[in-house]
Amino acid sequence: MTFRFLPSQFLPAAATLAVATSVWASPMDIAERLDVAPVIEGHFVQTEKLVSIPQPFQCEGFFIFWKNDVLLWKTKFPVATTSLYNDKTFKTYIHLNGKRIENSSASVTNVVNRILWGLLSTDITALELDFQIFTQNNENGWRMDFFPKSNMTGSIVKHISVTGNRIPERIVVENFSNDITTLVISDIKLSETSSSRQENELANP
């Protein structure tokens, strides 16, 4: 595959690295910059701007990633939900009135978790099968733009951009419906083994 800079019409000035100082890089070059660990935990804030609703919807929570095993994604506010993702299955649970209810997973969430899984595990090969990837790289950070190859994924999202440095820090999703979802990731903690709290979160999603 040939990797190129993304054409300038796809690079909004406020959300990009400075193109003039960026250099060519393959996705694997960027993967080599990422921190890796058997267990990675972080905080996220997710903002959704829906075409039909003027007021953005925001939620926040945390995620725990066990390398080569599972990604747990837990929203704590305003609605408590837990998603479990691996390379074979994706399950979501809603917590209401002290009860846990299994619910269907949002397709966009599935796509985002697939990309985050690939970056946190530095498994770029799997992502190359599903997306055409454009890259930018400089000393201050990197950017990857994902465009779906399949019609199925293309019916869900048009374009996903990920920026970061030693971790993925910001993910912006342009949905097929023209809704925009933005994820900001922070407070990353790396560890060699799971804590008892983390194990409990996985055992009781």
XYZ file of N, CA, C and O in Angstrom:
820
model
N 0.841 -1.192 0.000
C 0.000 0.000 0.000
C 0.874 1.239 0.000
O 1.903 1.274 0.648
N 0.489 2.276 -0.689
C 1.207 3.542 -0.694
C 0.530 4.507 0.253
O -0.680 4.691 0.218
N 1.300 5.152 1.112
C 0.757 6.078 2.092
C 1.140 7.487 1.674
O 2.286 7.764 1.340
N 0.166 8.390 1.710
C 0.389 9.753 1.258
C -0.168 10.721 2.283
O -0.953 10.347 3.140
N 0.229 11.960 2.197
C -0.437 12.982 2.981
C -1.871 13.104 2.518
O -2.184 12.973 1.338
N -2.751 13.385 3.445
C -4.153 13.577 3.105
C -4.313 14.875 2.330
O -3.729 15.894 2.688
N -5.091 14.873 1.241
C -5.311 16.113 0.495
C -5.790 17.232 1.397
O -6.544 17.006 2.333
N -5.393 18.458 1.078
C -5.615 19.577 1.985
C -7.080 19.849 2.250
O -7.435 20.372 3.302
N -7.978 19.465 1.344
C -9.388 19.748 1.593
C -9.959 18.929 2.732
O -11.016 19.221 3.250
N -9.227 17.877 3.147
C -9.698 17.067 4.262
C -9.016 17.461 5.566
O -9.134 16.784 6.554
N -8.288 18.560 5.617
C -7.512 18.913 6.788
C -7.964 20.248 7.374
O -7.361 21.281 7.108
N -9.026 20.282 8.180
C -9.449 21.527 8.817
C -8.300 22.085 9.651
O -7.672 21.384 10.423
N -8.052 23.397 9.519
C -6.860 23.991 10.132
C -6.832 23.813 11.640
O -5.777 23.616 12.227
N -7.969 23.900 12.296
C -7.981 23.867 13.755
C -7.711 22.491 14.314
O -7.462 22.344 15.494
N -7.777 21.455 13.488
C -7.693 20.098 14.017
C -6.555 19.298 13.446
O -6.543 18.094 13.528
N -5.585 19.958 12.838
C -4.520 19.219 12.190
C -3.166 19.597 12.715
O -2.976 20.627 13.341
N -2.210 18.726 12.419
C -0.825 19.067 12.630
C -0.403 20.025 11.523
O -0.992 20.073 10.457
N 0.619 20.781 11.739
C 1.097 21.708 10.712
C 1.679 20.920 9.558
O 2.692 20.261 9.683
N 1.017 20.992 8.405
C 1.424 20.199 7.260
C 2.830 20.574 6.812
O 3.608 19.727 6.385
N 3.191 21.856 6.931
C 4.488 22.305 6.442
C 5.638 21.626 7.150
O 6.721 21.468 6.592
N 5.447 21.197 8.437
C 6.521 20.582 9.189
C 6.357 19.081 9.315
O 7.152 18.430 9.964
N 5.311 18.517 8.733
C 5.074 17.082 8.819
C 5.912 16.351 7.784
O 6.228 16.880 6.727
N 6.255 15.121 8.110
C 7.020 14.294 7.193
C 6.256 13.011 6.924
O 5.382 12.616 7.678
N 6.632 12.372 5.818
C 5.982 11.124 5.456
C 6.258 10.060 6.507
O 7.348 9.999 7.073
N 5.275 9.229 6.783
C 5.459 8.112 7.710
C 4.449 7.034 7.363
O 3.337 7.322 6.935
N 4.831 5.807 7.549
C 3.886 4.708 7.406
C 3.131 4.556 8.723
O 3.589 5.037 9.771
N 1.977 3.898 8.712
C 1.280 3.650 9.980
C 2.146 2.928 11.011
O 2.046 3.188 12.202
N 3.031 2.045 10.559
C 3.893 1.346 11.502
C 4.896 2.291 12.152
O 5.278 2.108 13.310
N 5.347 3.320 11.425
C 6.223 4.322 12.033
C 5.522 4.998 13.206
O 6.127 5.265 14.252
N 4.243 5.291 13.032
C 3.479 5.915 14.105
C 3.252 4.923 15.239
O 3.360 5.277 16.421
N 2.962 3.672 14.908
C 2.751 2.656 15.939
C 3.962 2.519 16.843
O 3.832 2.276 18.055
N 5.146 2.696 16.273
C 6.376 2.573 17.059
C 6.533 3.708 18.068
O 7.321 3.591 19.014
N 5.800 4.807 17.895
C 5.854 5.920 18.847
C 4.945 5.693 20.050
O 5.076 6.380 21.067
N 4.018 4.749 19.942
C 2.998 4.587 20.974
C 3.523 3.818 22.182
O 4.276 2.860 22.052
N 3.080 4.259 23.366
C 3.367 3.508 24.579
C 2.567 2.211 24.556
O 1.377 2.201 24.180
N 3.186 1.119 24.953
C 2.507 -0.166 25.014
C 2.705 -0.774 26.399
O 3.706 -0.505 27.061
N 1.731 -1.567 26.826
C 1.805 -2.236 28.117
C 0.751 -3.340 28.128
O -0.226 -3.285 27.368
N 0.930 -4.346 28.985
C -0.087 -5.394 29.087
C -1.458 -4.858 29.484
O -2.491 -5.372 29.057
N -1.473 -3.796 30.307
C -2.741 -3.189 30.729
C -2.626 -1.671 30.585
O -1.665 -1.065 31.054
N -3.599 -1.075 29.896
C -3.639 0.376 29.695
C -5.003 0.886 30.131
O -6.035 0.369 29.696
N -5.010 1.900 30.983
C -6.272 2.502 31.432
C -6.232 4.001 31.167
O -5.175 4.639 31.262
N -7.378 4.566 30.820
C -7.437 5.994 30.566
C -8.839 6.553 30.746
O -9.817 5.803 30.830
N -8.926 7.863 30.800
C -10.191 8.587 30.924
C -10.596 9.111 29.555
O -9.741 9.412 28.725
N -11.894 9.221 29.293
C -12.355 9.793 28.023
C -13.537 10.718 28.244
O -14.327 10.555 29.187
N -13.632 11.707 27.371
C -14.817 12.559 27.265
C -15.292 12.465 25.819
O -14.508 12.672 24.888
N -16.548 12.118 25.635
C -17.111 11.952 24.291
C -18.189 12.997 24.050
O -19.090 13.183 24.864
N -18.075 13.709 22.930
C -19.053 14.730 22.560
C -19.666 14.368 21.216
O -18.935 14.090 20.259
N -20.984 14.356 21.150
C -21.692 14.074 19.903
C -22.459 15.314 19.467
O -23.247 15.868 20.235
N -22.196 15.729 18.241
C -22.942 16.835 17.641
C -23.841 16.256 16.561
O -23.371 15.845 15.497
N -25.132 16.198 16.859
C -26.101 15.605 15.952
C -26.694 16.668 15.036
O -26.984 17.795 15.464
N -26.856 16.318 13.793
C -27.377 17.262 12.805
C -28.763 17.763 13.205
O -29.078 18.952 13.045
N -29.570 16.890 13.766
C -30.962 17.232 14.057
C -31.156 17.885 15.422
O -32.257 18.337 15.739
N -30.088 17.937 16.259
C -30.212 18.495 17.609
C -29.120 19.544 17.814
O -27.930 19.222 17.726
N -29.478 20.793 18.104
C -28.469 21.856 18.210
C -27.543 21.700 19.414
O -26.385 22.081 19.363
N -28.040 21.128 20.522
C -27.241 21.010 21.730
C -26.389 19.751 21.697
O -26.908 18.646 21.556
N -25.059 19.877 21.812
C -24.211 18.676 21.817
C -24.510 17.788 23.012
O -24.889 18.261 24.090
N -24.320 16.485 22.824
C -24.499 15.507 23.892
C -23.118 15.053 24.350
O -22.279 14.669 23.535
N -22.882 15.106 25.662
C -21.563 14.755 26.172
C -21.659 13.684 27.245
O -22.579 13.682 28.071
N -20.710 12.770 27.224
C -20.614 11.752 28.259
C -19.138 11.528 28.577
O -18.259 11.935 27.819
N -18.887 10.893 29.709
C -17.511 10.623 30.068
C -17.399 9.339 30.869
O -18.390 8.828 31.402
N -16.184 8.817 30.925
C -15.959 7.575 31.638
C -14.508 7.154 31.518
O -13.617 7.980 31.378
N -14.273 5.850 31.548
C -12.910 5.348 31.459
C -12.883 4.067 30.645
O -13.914 3.433 30.396
N -11.683 3.684 30.206
C -11.514 2.418 29.505
C -10.325 1.684 30.097
O -9.419 2.277 30.686
N -10.362 0.355 29.972
C -9.242 -0.498 30.355
C -8.985 -1.450 29.199
O -9.918 -2.110 28.711
N -7.745 -1.511 28.762
C -7.360 -2.371 27.640
C -6.367 -3.421 28.126
O -5.317 -3.089 28.662
N -6.759 -4.685 27.966
C -5.869 -5.801 28.240
C -5.338 -6.295 26.902
O -6.098 -6.776 26.062
N -4.045 -6.163 26.690
C -3.457 -6.480 25.397
C -3.752 -7.919 24.998
O -3.618 -8.841 25.797
N -4.179 -8.089 23.735
C -4.503 -9.399 23.159
C -5.662 -10.085 23.872
O -5.803 -11.306 23.794
N -6.485 -9.290 24.567
C -7.590 -9.915 25.300
C -8.896 -9.150 25.099
O -9.772 -9.580 24.342
N -9.042 -7.999 25.739
C -10.331 -7.312 25.697
C -10.146 -5.825 25.980
O -9.215 -5.411 26.671
N -11.057 -5.023 25.420
C -11.148 -3.590 25.700
C -12.467 -3.342 26.422
O -13.539 -3.634 25.895
N -12.385 -2.831 27.640
C -13.573 -2.472 28.422
C -13.746 -0.965 28.333
O -12.812 -0.208 28.610
N -14.944 -0.547 27.945
C -15.243 0.876 27.735
C -16.448 1.209 28.602
O -17.551 0.712 28.364
N -16.263 2.030 29.640
C -17.320 2.264 30.622
C -17.694 3.738 30.697
O -16.866 4.586 31.059
N -18.931 4.043 30.345
C -19.473 5.391 30.470
C -20.124 5.527 31.843
O -20.967 4.716 32.219
N -19.720 6.539 32.597
C -20.240 6.707 33.950
C -21.321 7.781 34.031
O -22.153 7.761 34.936
N -21.293 8.732 33.082
C -22.222 9.858 33.132
C -22.558 10.289 31.714
O -21.674 10.301 30.843
N -23.792 10.604 31.372
C -24.979 10.636 32.226
C -25.692 9.281 32.352
O -26.475 9.083 33.270
N -25.449 8.356 31.417
C -26.064 7.025 31.486
C -24.954 5.991 31.653
O -23.999 5.968 30.866
N -25.070 5.161 32.665
C -24.041 4.167 32.936
C -24.148 3.011 31.936
O -25.169 2.322 31.880
N -23.119 2.837 31.125
C -23.073 1.727 30.173
C -21.673 1.125 30.191
O -20.696 1.793 30.525
N -21.586 -0.141 29.831
C -20.300 -0.823 29.725
C -20.266 -1.596 28.420
O -21.220 -2.315 28.099
N -19.181 -1.441 27.672
C -18.993 -2.207 26.437
C -17.746 -3.059 26.572
O -16.733 -2.624 27.136
N -17.816 -4.280 26.064
C -16.679 -5.191 26.032
C -16.397 -5.530 24.576
O -17.283 -6.027 23.868
N -15.170 -5.271 24.146
C -14.808 -5.485 22.747
C -13.544 -6.327 22.671
O -12.579 -6.094 23.395
N -13.583 -7.343 21.790
C -12.348 -7.991 21.381
C -12.420 -8.198 19.876
O -13.312 -7.684 19.214
N -11.478 -8.942 19.325
C -11.445 -9.050 17.865
C -12.518 -9.974 17.309
O -12.603 -10.171 16.105
N -13.386 -10.523 18.189
C -14.435 -11.430 17.728
C -15.843 -10.998 18.136
O -16.804 -11.252 17.412
N -15.982 -10.380 19.290
C -17.312 -10.045 19.799
C -17.346 -8.618 20.321
O -16.317 -8.027 20.635
N -18.583 -8.091 20.432
C -18.789 -6.752 20.974
C -20.107 -6.756 21.719
O -21.153 -7.028 21.132
N -20.067 -6.503 23.039
C -21.271 -6.513 23.856
C -21.380 -5.195 24.616
O -20.378 -4.626 25.045
N -22.615 -4.735 24.793
C -22.871 -3.511 25.539
C -23.940 -3.772 26.585
O -24.939 -4.457 26.325
N -23.726 -3.235 27.781
C -24.681 -3.367 28.877
C -25.065 -1.981 29.372
O -24.211 -1.084 29.486
N -26.368 -1.790 29.662
C -26.874 -0.557 30.259
C -27.245 -0.852 31.706
O -27.852 -1.899 32.001
N -26.903 0.060 32.605
C -27.197 -0.117 34.025
C -28.322 0.835 34.414
O -28.150 2.057 34.399
N -29.475 0.253 34.751
C -30.653 1.049 35.113
C -31.304 0.478 36.362
O -31.580 -0.735 36.431
N -31.536 1.348 37.332
C -32.241 0.961 38.552
C -31.641 -0.291 39.193
O -32.362 -1.201 39.637
N -30.325 -0.339 39.229
C -29.659 -1.466 39.874
C -29.622 -2.741 39.049
O -29.153 -3.774 39.522
N -30.098 -2.671 37.796
C -30.110 -3.855 36.935
C -29.177 -3.652 35.748
O -28.996 -2.537 35.268
N -28.592 -4.753 35.287
C -27.732 -4.716 34.102
C -28.486 -5.328 32.936
O -28.934 -6.481 33.002
N -28.663 -4.566 31.865
C -29.440 -4.998 30.708
C -28.526 -5.044 29.490
O -27.884 -4.048 29.148
N -28.459 -6.203 28.839
C -27.652 -6.289 27.625
C -28.361 -5.564 26.498
O -29.569 -5.731 26.288
N -27.637 -4.747 25.771
C -28.234 -3.916 24.737
C -27.448 -4.065 23.443
O -26.284 -4.479 23.442
N -28.084 -3.733 22.316
C -27.374 -3.768 21.043
C -26.341 -2.659 21.001
O -26.534 -1.575 21.561
N -25.220 -2.916 20.375
C -24.117 -1.970 20.328
C -24.276 -1.004 19.163
O -24.691 -1.393 18.077
N -23.949 0.253 19.397
C -23.972 1.231 18.316
C -22.875 0.917 17.314
O -21.733 0.632 17.687
N -23.203 0.961 16.039
C -22.243 0.595 14.997
C -21.018 1.502 15.007
O -19.890 1.059 14.800
N -21.238 2.813 15.246
C -20.123 3.753 15.271
C -19.165 3.408 16.408
O -17.944 3.432 16.252
N -19.711 3.070 17.578
C -18.876 2.680 18.713
C -18.033 1.473 18.381
O -16.850 1.390 18.738
N -18.613 0.527 17.676
C -17.878 -0.667 17.267
C -16.692 -0.302 16.385
O -15.575 -0.811 16.567
N -16.901 0.583 15.422
C -15.823 0.996 14.522
C -14.725 1.728 15.290
O -13.532 1.474 15.087
N -15.104 2.637 16.183
C -14.122 3.386 16.968
C -13.307 2.440 17.850
O -12.078 2.549 17.936
N -13.976 1.492 18.499
C -13.260 0.552 19.349
C -12.320 -0.331 18.544
O -11.255 -0.715 19.019
N -12.696 -0.640 17.312
C -11.811 -1.426 16.449
C -10.511 -0.672 16.173
O -9.412 -1.246 16.215
N -10.636 0.624 15.890
C -9.446 1.434 15.630
C -8.619 1.607 16.902
O -7.383 1.475 16.886
N -9.280 1.892 18.018
C -8.555 2.071 19.271
C -7.849 0.778 19.669
O -6.699 0.796 20.133
N -8.517 -0.362 19.496
C -7.899 -1.664 19.771
C -6.626 -1.824 18.937
O -5.585 -2.220 19.452
N -6.723 -1.506 17.645
C -5.570 -1.658 16.771
C -4.411 -0.774 17.181
O -3.251 -1.204 17.159
N -4.693 0.472 17.598
C -3.630 1.392 17.992
C -3.022 1.011 19.340
O -1.803 1.038 19.503
N -3.852 0.655 20.310
C -3.330 0.308 21.634
C -2.525 -0.988 21.599
O -1.603 -1.168 22.393
N -2.887 -1.885 20.680
C -2.144 -3.138 20.544
C -1.053 -3.038 19.490
O -0.305 -3.996 19.268
N -0.975 -1.870 18.806
C -0.069 -1.612 17.670
C -0.241 -2.663 16.576
O 0.699 -2.988 15.871
N -1.474 -3.160 16.414
C -1.790 -4.124 15.351
C -2.340 -3.355 14.158
O -3.548 -3.308 13.926
N -1.454 -2.726 13.412
C -1.866 -1.866 12.309
C -2.306 -2.690 11.096
O -3.134 -2.253 10.296
N -1.773 -3.895 10.961
C -2.082 -4.728 9.794
C -3.579 -4.957 9.650
O -4.134 -4.877 8.557
N -4.249 -5.243 10.762
C -5.690 -5.485 10.722
C -6.447 -4.236 10.269
O -7.431 -4.325 9.533
N -5.986 -3.060 10.695
C -6.644 -1.821 10.300
C -6.458 -1.538 8.810
O -7.337 -0.983 8.157
N -5.301 -1.918 8.259
C -5.043 -1.704 6.840
C -5.988 -2.514 5.961
O -6.254 -2.141 4.819
N -6.516 -3.613 6.490
C -7.457 -4.427 5.723
C -8.800 -3.729 5.570
O -9.490 -3.907 4.570
N -9.161 -2.920 6.565
C -10.489 -2.293 6.600
C -10.512 -0.840 6.132
O -11.563 -0.334 5.752
N -9.340 -0.172 6.181
C -9.324 1.261 5.909
C -8.166 1.638 4.994
O -7.104 1.028 5.021
N -8.404 2.677 4.190
C -7.310 3.361 3.529
C -6.779 4.377 4.530
O -7.546 5.171 5.091
N -5.479 4.359 4.779
C -4.895 5.146 5.858
C -3.932 6.191 5.294
O -3.044 5.863 4.507
N -4.136 7.449 5.701
C -3.226 8.528 5.366
C -2.546 8.987 6.658
O -3.184 8.994 7.718
N -1.282 9.368 6.582
C -0.551 9.685 7.798
C 0.187 11.004 7.699
O 0.577 11.438 6.618
N 0.373 11.630 8.857
C 1.264 12.767 9.027
C 2.047 12.528 10.305
O 1.537 11.935 11.251
N 3.282 13.013 10.343
C 4.132 12.720 11.493
C 5.137 13.848 11.667
O 5.760 14.282 10.694
N 5.275 14.376 12.885
C 6.358 15.307 13.182
C 6.739 15.171 14.641
O 6.185 14.340 15.365
N 7.689 15.962 15.096
C 8.218 15.787 16.450
C 7.190 16.104 17.521
O 7.306 15.643 18.668
N 6.165 16.878 17.185
C 5.157 17.260 18.171
C 3.984 16.297 18.246
O 3.178 16.379 19.170
N 3.872 15.415 17.274
C 2.751 14.484 17.285
C 2.508 13.886 15.920
O 3.282 14.063 14.987
N 1.413 13.172 15.794
C 1.084 12.485 14.553
C -0.416 12.561 14.306
O -1.195 12.885 15.200
N -0.783 12.252 13.078
C -2.187 12.179 12.697
C -2.373 11.027 11.729
O -1.570 10.817 10.828
N -3.465 10.282 11.932
C -3.849 9.213 11.020
C -5.296 9.455 10.596
O -6.156 9.739 11.437
N -5.550 9.362 9.294
C -6.906 9.504 8.759
C -7.333 8.188 8.143
O -6.612 7.612 7.315
N -8.501 7.713 8.559
C -9.021 6.417 8.130
C -10.250 6.616 7.250
O -11.207 7.295 7.652
N -10.222 6.025 6.055
C -11.365 6.042 5.147
C -11.768 4.594 4.880
O -10.927 3.774 4.475
N -13.040 4.244 5.117
C -13.471 2.853 4.973
C -13.261 2.315 3.565
O -13.485 3.020 2.577
N -12.847 1.060 3.490
C -12.725 0.381 2.202
C -14.016 -0.338 1.827
O -14.376 -0.399 0.656
N -14.696 -0.903 2.819
C -15.892 -1.695 2.529
C -17.140 -0.819 2.521
O -17.220 0.197 3.215
N -18.121 -1.232 1.731
C -19.398 -0.504 1.693
C -20.114 -0.578 3.034
O -20.795 0.372 3.436
N -19.936 -1.693 3.752
C -20.618 -1.849 5.042
C -20.118 -0.812 6.050
O -20.913 -0.096 6.677
N -18.800 -0.708 6.184
C -18.259 0.289 7.110
C -18.517 1.697 6.593
O -18.795 2.619 7.365
N -18.458 1.878 5.271
C -18.719 3.174 4.678
C -20.143 3.651 4.870
O -20.413 4.854 4.794
N -21.064 2.739 5.133
C -22.447 3.130 5.404
C -22.624 3.607 6.846
O -23.684 4.108 7.217
N -21.570 3.456 7.660
C -21.610 3.868 9.061
C -20.814 5.154 9.263
O -21.286 6.104 9.881
N -19.580 5.180 8.757
C -18.721 6.352 8.923
C -18.132 6.754 7.581
O -17.859 5.919 6.728
N -17.909 8.055 7.408
C -17.245 8.568 6.213
C -15.731 8.652 6.415
O -14.949 8.344 5.518
N -15.343 9.081 7.610
C -13.942 9.440 7.844
C -13.697 9.471 9.344
O -14.529 9.939 10.119
N -12.541 8.962 9.769
C -12.132 9.020 11.170
C -10.711 9.562 11.226
O -9.829 9.071 10.513
N -10.486 10.579 12.035
C -9.134 11.092 12.243
C -8.716 10.818 13.677
O -9.524 10.922 14.605
N -7.452 10.444 13.843
C -6.886 10.190 15.168
C -5.593 10.977 15.278
O -4.729 10.890 14.394
N -5.443 11.748 16.339
C -4.208 12.480 16.587
C -3.678 12.108 17.962
O -4.432 11.702 18.857
N -2.368 12.236 18.123
C -1.779 11.910 19.410
C -0.285 12.058 19.383
O 0.305 12.620 18.460
N 0.346 11.515 20.410
C 1.794 11.510 20.508
C 2.223 10.141 21.012
O 2.360 9.215 20.231
N 2.354 9.973 22.299
C 2.710 8.646 22.823
C 1.476 7.775 23.026
O 1.583 6.568 23.259
N 0.299 8.391 22.943
C -0.976 7.684 22.989
C -1.917 8.332 21.980
O -1.697 9.478 21.574
N -2.988 7.635 21.565
C -4.050 8.322 20.813
C -4.740 9.298 21.768
O -5.193 8.898 22.836
N -4.806 10.566 21.396
C -5.341 11.586 22.303
C -6.699 12.131 21.874
O -7.477 12.581 22.717
N -6.977 12.099 20.583
C -8.231 12.680 20.084
C -8.693 11.886 18.866
O -7.923 11.674 17.931
N -9.951 11.482 18.892
C -10.552 10.744 17.781
C -11.789 11.507 17.333
O -12.671 11.803 18.152
N -11.841 11.851 16.051
C -13.001 12.565 15.497
C -13.622 11.702 14.414
O -12.938 11.301 13.463
N -14.903 11.422 14.556
C -15.627 10.550 13.633
C -16.664 11.357 12.866
O -17.538 11.988 13.475
N -16.558 11.339 11.548
C -17.596 11.930 10.703
C -18.509 10.795 10.266
O -18.128 9.952 9.456
N -19.692 10.757 10.851
C -20.629 9.676 10.560
C -21.242 9.839 9.173
O -21.279 10.938 8.608
N -21.770 8.738 8.652
C -22.438 8.780 7.352
C -23.626 9.733 7.385
O -23.967 10.355 6.379
N -24.242 9.877 8.575
C -25.400 10.768 8.745
C -24.997 12.236 8.881
O -25.857 13.094 9.058
N -23.665 12.512 8.845
C -23.091 13.845 9.046
C -23.048 14.274 10.509
O -22.644 15.406 10.810
N -23.456 13.408 11.436
C -23.212 13.665 12.845
C -21.707 13.553 13.098
O -21.000 12.806 12.417
N -21.220 14.291 14.093
C -19.798 14.288 14.427
C -19.615 13.802 15.871
O -20.253 14.326 16.794
N -18.778 12.804 16.053
C -18.452 12.295 17.381
C -16.974 12.572 17.667
O -16.107 12.245 16.862
N -16.690 13.193 18.807
C -15.319 13.518 19.194
C -14.992 12.872 20.526
O -15.742 13.022 21.506
N -13.880 12.152 20.581
C -13.405 11.530 21.807
C -12.072 12.160 22.199
O -11.160 12.241 21.375
N -11.958 12.594 23.441
C -10.704 13.107 23.978
C -10.243 12.155 25.073
O -10.979 11.903 26.043
N -9.036 11.627 24.922
C -8.492 10.623 25.840
C -7.383 11.247 26.671
O -6.533 11.979 26.153
N -7.375 10.950 27.983
C -6.369 11.535 28.870
C -6.104 10.598 30.052
O -6.731 9.540 30.186
N -5.192 11.034 30.924
C -4.887 10.329 32.182
C -4.555 8.854 31.959
O -5.085 7.974 32.640
N -3.671 8.601 31.013
C -3.300 7.227 30.698
C -2.412 6.641 31.798
O -1.464 7.286 32.267
N -2.714 5.413 32.194
C -1.908 4.677 33.162
C -1.510 3.337 32.540
O -2.370 2.602 32.044
N -0.222 3.026 32.578
C 0.307 1.775 32.042
C 0.712 0.876 33.200
O 1.295 1.336 34.182
N 0.419 -0.422 33.076
C 0.820 -1.350 34.132
C 1.113 -2.722 33.540
O 0.647 -3.068 32.449
N 1.878 -3.494 34.290
C 2.262 -4.835 33.854
C 1.194 -5.863 34.168
O 1.056 -6.868 33.476
N 0.421 -5.625 35.236
C -0.631 -6.555 35.643
C -1.879 -5.774 36.044
O -1.818 -4.575 36.346
N -3.005 -6.463 36.066
C -4.267 -5.835 36.452
C -4.340 -5.657 37.961
O -3.859 -6.497 38.726
N -4.958 -4.572 38.378
C -5.267 -4.398 39.797
C -6.539 -5.166 40.121
O -7.280 -5.590 39.219
N -6.817 -5.340 41.393
C -8.050 -6.032 41.789
C -9.276 -5.251 41.335
O -10.296 -5.838 40.945
N -9.196 -3.922 41.348
C -10.320 -3.103 40.866
C -10.569 -3.334 39.385
O -11.719 -3.481 38.947
N -9.505 -3.367 38.599
C -9.645 -3.582 37.168
C -10.222 -4.962 36.870
O -11.089 -5.116 36.004
N -9.754 -5.965 37.587
C -10.278 -7.318 37.398
C -11.747 -7.384 37.760
O -12.540 -8.077 37.124
N -12.129 -6.641 38.810
C -13.536 -6.615 39.202
C -14.400 -5.937 38.152
O -15.546 -6.366 37.910
N -13.880 -4.892 37.520
C -14.626 -4.222 36.454
C -14.879 -5.194 35.285
O -15.971 -5.206 34.709
N -13.891 -6.011 34.982
C -14.049 -6.976 33.873
C -14.992 -8.096 34.251
O -15.793 -8.549 33.439
N -14.938 -8.544 35.509
C -15.784 -9.657 35.939
C -17.240 -9.239 36.103
O -18.154 -10.071 35.991
N -17.470 -7.952 36.343
C -18.831 -7.456 36.561
C -19.111 -6.239 35.684
O -19.250 -5.116 36.177
N -19.213 -6.470 34.383
C -19.406 -5.336 33.465
C -20.773 -4.705 33.576
O -20.998 -3.595 33.149
